[in-house]
């Protein structure tokens, strides 16, 4: 069983992961990644880098071509059930059943993960309270505002008390207030001990929330470290500039804005 330096089991351990789709696209080309228990980890990369594929392989939605994934020591293929139970996934799309009520949405999810009725009821009360959804308990999900739907998706991901919460671009296309609100809930979950894997293309989001970040590009992890370490390694002043170096677009750097184009070229 892989261990973090402190000796505890890793939340996520990905080793030499390759994913080749039937179309022939090699979306992951031998990815290895370790996330320690309790970390807030960011996975950053441009569109098509392989972020969703890595998440899908980690949650059993896609099967790897080769390599392995362990979640809290459970092999994602061999010990599928245990591995799956340890993960909560908040997908980017609003994949809610519009005919269910808020309470039913959480209750069915808990039932799917084998929680008994009493436990489900207690957990639902707790989550509705912390996500400010108590008054919406009996409302059909289709009647919720956009912000409430996003909160419900997060609450549902946490319903079965996963130790690892995976967030696939949770704030794509949401307004500033909702983004800040979602950050608040996710930070709270992390403070309560949940390990977080966040994929995002908002660099500011990764910088503010994540203690460690991996850059993925073309199906490969190209670098990882804290935001400051990455900026230093790329020889630039910010995570954004490190990212622009990575994707080969350093001419877009805000550090150049207003600079004399003739100077220092
Ligand atoms: P990201 O989430 O970083 O945008 P993806 O994991 O979605 O990247 O995609 C990585 C690569 O795999 C892309 O080239 C994409 O077109 C391809 N891809 C993703 N899903 C499939 C699929 N189901 N079948 C074939 N190719 C896919």
JSON list of C-alpha atoms in Angstrom, two decimals, residues 14-21 25-31 53 57 63-68 219:
[
{"chain": "A", "resi": 14, "resn": "UNK", "atom": "CA", "xyz": [-1.98, 7.17, -9.78]},
{"chain": "A", "resi": 15, "resn": "UNK", "atom": "CA", "xyz": [0.83, 5.17, -11.36]},
{"chain": "A", "resi": 16, "resn": "UNK", "atom": "CA", "xyz": [1.85, 5.16, -15.03]},
{"chain": "A", "resi": 17, "resn": "UNK", "atom": "CA", "xyz": [-1.72, 5.69, -16.15]},
{"chain": "A", "resi": 18, "resn": "UNK", "atom": "CA", "xyz": [-2.35, 5.35, -19.86]},
{"chain": "A", "resi": 19, "resn": "UNK", "atom": "CA", "xyz": [-5.75, 5.89, -21.44]},
{"chain": "A", "resi": 20, "resn": "UNK", "atom": "CA", "xyz": [-6.19, 5.31, -25.15]},
{"chain": "A", "resi": 21, "resn": "UNK", "atom": "CA", "xyz": [-9.70, 5.81, -26.48]},
{"chain": "A", "resi": 25, "resn": "UNK", "atom": "CA", "xyz": [-6.44, 9.31, -29.02]},
{"chain": "A", "resi": 26, "resn": "UNK", "atom": "CA", "xyz": [-3.98, 8.78, -26.20]},
{"chain": "A", "resi": 27, "resn": "UNK", "atom": "CA", "xyz": [-5.53, 11.10, -23.62]},
{"chain": "A", "resi": 28, "resn": "UNK", "atom": "CA", "xyz": [-3.16, 10.05, -20.79]},
{"chain": "A", "resi": 29, "resn": "UNK", "atom": "CA", "xyz": [0.41, 9.06, -21.61]},
{"chain": "A", "resi": 30, "resn": "UNK", "atom": "CA", "xyz": [1.74, 7.55, -18.41]},
{"chain": "A", "resi": 31, "resn": "UNK", "atom": "CA", "xyz": [0.50, 9.86, -15.66]},
{"chain": "A", "resi": 53, "resn": "UNK", "atom": "CA", "xyz": [-10.11, 11.54, -18.52]},
{"chain": "A", "resi": 57, "resn": "UNK", "atom": "CA", "xyz": [-10.64, 6.84, -14.66]},
{"chain": "A", "resi": 63, "resn": "UNK", "atom": "CA", "xyz": [-11.29, 2.21, -17.58]},
{"chain": "A", "resi": 64, "resn": "UNK", "atom": "CA", "xyz": [-7.56, 2.77, -17.96]},
{"chain": "A", "resi": 65, "resn": "UNK", "atom": "CA", "xyz": [-5.67, 1.13, -20.82]},
{"chain": "A", "resi": 66, "resn": "UNK", "atom": "CA", "xyz": [-2.79, 0.43, -18.42]},
{"chain": "A", "resi": 67, "resn": "UNK", "atom": "CA", "xyz": [-1.40, 1.63, -15.11]},
{"chain": "A", "resi": 68, "resn": "UNK", "atom": "CA", "xyz": [-3.15, 1.76, -11.75]},
{"chain": "A", "resi": 219, "resn": "UNK", "atom": "CA", "xyz": [-1.75, 13.82, -21.42]}
]
